[in-house]
CSV table of C-alpha atoms and ligand atoms in Angstrom, one decimal:
chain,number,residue,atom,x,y,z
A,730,UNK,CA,-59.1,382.5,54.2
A,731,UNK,CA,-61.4,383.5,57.3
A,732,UNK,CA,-60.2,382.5,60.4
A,733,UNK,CA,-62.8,381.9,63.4
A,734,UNK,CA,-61.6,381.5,66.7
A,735,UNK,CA,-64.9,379.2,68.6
A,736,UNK,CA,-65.4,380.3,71.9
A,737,UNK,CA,-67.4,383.9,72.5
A,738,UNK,CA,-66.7,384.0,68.0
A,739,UNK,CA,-69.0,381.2,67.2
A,740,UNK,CA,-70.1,379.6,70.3
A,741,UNK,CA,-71.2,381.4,73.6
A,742,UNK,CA,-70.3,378.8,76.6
A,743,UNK,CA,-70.8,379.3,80.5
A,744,UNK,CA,-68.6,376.5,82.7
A,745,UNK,CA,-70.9,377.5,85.7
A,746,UNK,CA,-73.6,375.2,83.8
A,747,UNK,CA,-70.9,372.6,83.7
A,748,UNK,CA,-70.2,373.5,88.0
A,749,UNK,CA,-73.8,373.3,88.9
A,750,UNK,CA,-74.2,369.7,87.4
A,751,UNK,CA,-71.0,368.3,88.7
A,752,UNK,CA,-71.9,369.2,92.2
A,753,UNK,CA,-74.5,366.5,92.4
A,754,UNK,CA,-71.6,363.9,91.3
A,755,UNK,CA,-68.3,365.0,93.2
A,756,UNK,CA,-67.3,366.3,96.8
A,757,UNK,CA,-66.7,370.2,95.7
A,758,UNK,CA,-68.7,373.1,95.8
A,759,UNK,CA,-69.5,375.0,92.2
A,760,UNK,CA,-66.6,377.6,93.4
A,761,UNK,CA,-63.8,375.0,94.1
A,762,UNK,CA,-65.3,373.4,90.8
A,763,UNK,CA,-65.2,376.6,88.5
A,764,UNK,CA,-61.8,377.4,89.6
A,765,UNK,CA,-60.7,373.5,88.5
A,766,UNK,CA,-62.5,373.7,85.1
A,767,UNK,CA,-62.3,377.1,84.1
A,768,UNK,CA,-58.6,378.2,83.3
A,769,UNK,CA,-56.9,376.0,85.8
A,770,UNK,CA,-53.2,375.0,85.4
A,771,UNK,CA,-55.1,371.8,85.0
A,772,UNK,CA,-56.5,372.7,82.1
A,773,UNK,CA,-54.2,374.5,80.7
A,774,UNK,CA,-52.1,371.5,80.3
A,775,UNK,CA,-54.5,369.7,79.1
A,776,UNK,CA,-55.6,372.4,76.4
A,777,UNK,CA,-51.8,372.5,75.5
A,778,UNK,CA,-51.9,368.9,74.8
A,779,UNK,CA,-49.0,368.3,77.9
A,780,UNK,CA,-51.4,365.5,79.2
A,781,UNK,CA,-53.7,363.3,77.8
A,782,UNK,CA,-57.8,362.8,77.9
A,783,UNK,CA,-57.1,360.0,79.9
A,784,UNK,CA,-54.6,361.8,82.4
A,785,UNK,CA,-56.8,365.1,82.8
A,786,UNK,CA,-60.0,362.9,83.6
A,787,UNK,CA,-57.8,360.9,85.7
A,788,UNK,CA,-56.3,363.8,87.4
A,789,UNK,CA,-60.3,365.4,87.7
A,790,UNK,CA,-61.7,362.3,89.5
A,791,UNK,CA,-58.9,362.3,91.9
A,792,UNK,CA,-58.9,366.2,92.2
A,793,UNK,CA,-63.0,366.5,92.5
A,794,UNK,CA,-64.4,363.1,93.5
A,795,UNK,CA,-66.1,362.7,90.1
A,796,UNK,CA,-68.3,359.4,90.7
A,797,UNK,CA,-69.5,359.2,87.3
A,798,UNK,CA,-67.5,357.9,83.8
A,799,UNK,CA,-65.9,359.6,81.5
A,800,UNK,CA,-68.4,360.0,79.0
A,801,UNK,CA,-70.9,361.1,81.5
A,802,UNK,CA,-67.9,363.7,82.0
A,803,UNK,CA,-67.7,364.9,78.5
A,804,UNK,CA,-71.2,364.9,78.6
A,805,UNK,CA,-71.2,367.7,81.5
A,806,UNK,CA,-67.9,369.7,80.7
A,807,UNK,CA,-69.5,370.3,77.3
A,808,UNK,CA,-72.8,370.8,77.1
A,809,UNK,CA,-71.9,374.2,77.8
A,810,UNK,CA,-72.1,375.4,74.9
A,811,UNK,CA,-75.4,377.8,72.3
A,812,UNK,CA,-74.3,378.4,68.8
A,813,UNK,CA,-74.3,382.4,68.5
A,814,UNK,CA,-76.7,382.1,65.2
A,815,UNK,CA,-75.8,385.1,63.4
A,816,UNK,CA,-72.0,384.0,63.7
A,817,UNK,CA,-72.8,380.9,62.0
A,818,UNK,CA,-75.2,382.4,59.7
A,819,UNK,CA,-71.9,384.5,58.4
A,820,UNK,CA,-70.1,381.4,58.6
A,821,UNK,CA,-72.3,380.1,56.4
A,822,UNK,CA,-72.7,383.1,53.8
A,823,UNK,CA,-68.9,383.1,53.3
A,824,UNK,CA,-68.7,379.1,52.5
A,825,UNK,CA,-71.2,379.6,50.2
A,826,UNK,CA,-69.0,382.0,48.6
A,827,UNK,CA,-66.6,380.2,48.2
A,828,UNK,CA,-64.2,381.1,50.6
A,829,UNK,CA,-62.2,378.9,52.7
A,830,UNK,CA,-62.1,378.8,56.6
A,831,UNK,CA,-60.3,378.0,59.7
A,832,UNK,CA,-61.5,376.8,62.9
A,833,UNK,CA,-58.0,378.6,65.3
A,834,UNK,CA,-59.0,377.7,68.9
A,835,UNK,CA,-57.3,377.2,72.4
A,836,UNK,CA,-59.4,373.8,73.3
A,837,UNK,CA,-59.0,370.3,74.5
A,838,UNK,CA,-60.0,366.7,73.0
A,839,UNK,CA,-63.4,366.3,75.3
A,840,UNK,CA,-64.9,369.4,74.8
A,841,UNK,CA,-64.2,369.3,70.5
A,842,UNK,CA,-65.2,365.9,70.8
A,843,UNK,CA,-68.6,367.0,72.4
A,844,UNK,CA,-68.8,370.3,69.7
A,845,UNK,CA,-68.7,368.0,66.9
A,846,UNK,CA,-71.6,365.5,67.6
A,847,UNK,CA,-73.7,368.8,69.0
A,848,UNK,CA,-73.3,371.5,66.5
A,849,UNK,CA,-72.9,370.2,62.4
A,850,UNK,CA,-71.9,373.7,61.8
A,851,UNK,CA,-68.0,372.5,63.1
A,852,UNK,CA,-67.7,369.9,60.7
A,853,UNK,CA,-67.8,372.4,57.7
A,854,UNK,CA,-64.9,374.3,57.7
A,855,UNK,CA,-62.3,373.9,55.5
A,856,UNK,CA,-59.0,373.2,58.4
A,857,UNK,CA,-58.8,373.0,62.1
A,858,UNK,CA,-55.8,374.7,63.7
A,859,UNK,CA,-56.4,373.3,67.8
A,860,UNK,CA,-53.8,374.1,70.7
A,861,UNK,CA,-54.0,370.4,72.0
A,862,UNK,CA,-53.1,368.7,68.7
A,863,UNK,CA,-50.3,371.0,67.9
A,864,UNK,CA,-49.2,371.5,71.8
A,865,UNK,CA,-49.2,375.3,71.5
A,866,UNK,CA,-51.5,378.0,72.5
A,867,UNK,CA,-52.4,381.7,71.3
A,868,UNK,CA,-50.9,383.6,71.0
A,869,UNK,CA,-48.1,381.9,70.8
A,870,UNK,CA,-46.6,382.5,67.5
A,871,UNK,CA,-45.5,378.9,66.7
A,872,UNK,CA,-49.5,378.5,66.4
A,873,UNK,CA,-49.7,381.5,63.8
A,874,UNK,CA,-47.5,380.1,61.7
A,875,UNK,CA,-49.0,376.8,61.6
A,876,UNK,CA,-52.2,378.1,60.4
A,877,UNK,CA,-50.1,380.2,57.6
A,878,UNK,CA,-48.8,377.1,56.6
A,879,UNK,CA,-51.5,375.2,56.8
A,880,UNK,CA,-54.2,377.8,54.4
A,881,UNK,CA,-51.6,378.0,52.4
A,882,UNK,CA,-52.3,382.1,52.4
A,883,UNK,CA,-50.1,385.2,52.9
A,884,UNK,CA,-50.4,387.1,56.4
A,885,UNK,CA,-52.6,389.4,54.2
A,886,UNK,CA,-55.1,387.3,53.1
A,887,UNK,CA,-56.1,385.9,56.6
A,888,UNK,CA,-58.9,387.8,57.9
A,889,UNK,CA,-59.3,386.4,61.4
A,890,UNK,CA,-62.0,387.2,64.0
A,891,UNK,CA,-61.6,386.9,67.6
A,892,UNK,CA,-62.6,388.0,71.4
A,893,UNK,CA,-59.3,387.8,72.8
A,894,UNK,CA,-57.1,391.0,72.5
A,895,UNK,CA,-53.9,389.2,72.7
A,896,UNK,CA,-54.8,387.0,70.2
A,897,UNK,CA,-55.8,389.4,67.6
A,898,UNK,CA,-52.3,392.0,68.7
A,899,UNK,CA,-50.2,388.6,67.8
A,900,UNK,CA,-52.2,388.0,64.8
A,901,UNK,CA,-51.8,391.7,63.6
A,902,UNK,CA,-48.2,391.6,64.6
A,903,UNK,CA,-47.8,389.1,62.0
A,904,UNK,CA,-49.7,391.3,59.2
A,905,UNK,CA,-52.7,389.0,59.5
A,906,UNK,CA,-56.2,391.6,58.9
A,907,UNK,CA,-57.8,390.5,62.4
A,908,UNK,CA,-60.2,392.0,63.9
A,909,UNK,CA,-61.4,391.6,67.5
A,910,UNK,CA,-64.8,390.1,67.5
A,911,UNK,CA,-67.0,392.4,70.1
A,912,UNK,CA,-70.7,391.4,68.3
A,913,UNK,CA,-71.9,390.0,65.2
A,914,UNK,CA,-73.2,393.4,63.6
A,915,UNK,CA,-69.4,394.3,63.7
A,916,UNK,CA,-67.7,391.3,62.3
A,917,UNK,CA,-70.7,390.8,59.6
A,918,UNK,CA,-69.6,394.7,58.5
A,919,UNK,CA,-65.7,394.0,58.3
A,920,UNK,CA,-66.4,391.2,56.1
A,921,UNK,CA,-69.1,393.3,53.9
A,922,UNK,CA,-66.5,396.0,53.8
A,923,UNK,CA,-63.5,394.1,52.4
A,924,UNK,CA,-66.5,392.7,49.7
A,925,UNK,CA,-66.6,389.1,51.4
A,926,UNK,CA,-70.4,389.3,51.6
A,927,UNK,CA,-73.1,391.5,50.0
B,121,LIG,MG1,-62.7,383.1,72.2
């Protein structure tokens, strides 16, 4: 199995589009915003799955001032997002061969929600290992072994790509082949060289 984390792996993202929109529709400045949206306690209990959708837009409109709904909220928090083509070319090039693969992400209802209608490329893979549906993050290792469990596959046979170097020490830790994702041209030749892909 081939293991893809999505952010910075699969799908570049920059919340500071997501800041510049919002200011327009709330009472904070893109700073204040940023530091709200982009790894906030907020959002990481929201990402953990401690609070609801409904509870973490509550808690934003109270927090920020958002005048808007909440779809014109997912709308913003995740259009944020440009495929990173050659990643989902490989993607690609290893489903047609046959091999199974994992979406293993740290991410929250809205923002999947949005991925899915946006990008078909997401709704291909063969499981989805999220931090808010199983209320755990990486690199936690209660997440690890879900994903074990879930591929069926020994630590060996999970190849597992991602930008975090936490993520891929836990992952390694647990005999898992991962390999930090730095660029495309590298991950495309550590699958090559174990003979995924010509
Ligand atoms: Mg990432």
């Amino acid at each position: 199995v081939v293991v893809f984390d999505l952010g910075k792996v699969l799908l570049d993202f920059d919340y500071a589009i997501a800041a510049r929109r919002f200011i327009s529709r709330c009472r904070m400045g893109v700073r204040q915003i940023l530091q709200l949206i982009d790894q906030s306690p907020l959002l990481h209990a929201y990402e953990t799955g401690l609070i609801s959708t409904d509870e973490f837009f509550a808690k934003i409109q109270s927090i920020m001032g958002f005048q808007g709904e909440q779809a014109e909220f997912e709308q913003i928090l995740g259009d944020i997002f440009t495929p990173i083509e050659p990643m989902v070319q490989l993607l690609e090039d290893l489903r047609s061969r046959g091999y199974p693969t994992f979406v293993f992400s740290n991410t929250n209802e809205l923002t999947v929600r949005f991925i899915r209608k946006a990008f078909p490329f997401y709704s291909r893979f063969s499981g989805y290992i999220l931090s808010f549906e199983q209320r755990v993050m990486k690199p936690d290792p209660r997440i690890y072994t879900v994903l074990e469990r879930a591929s069926g596959c020994a630590a060996r046979e999970i190849l597992y790509l991602d930008d975090r170097p936490e993520n891929i020490t836990a992952a390694i830790g647990r005999g898992w082949q991962a390999v930090l994702h730095e660029n495309p041209e590298k991950s495309q030749s550590v699958c090559r060289g174990l003979g995924l892909i010509p």
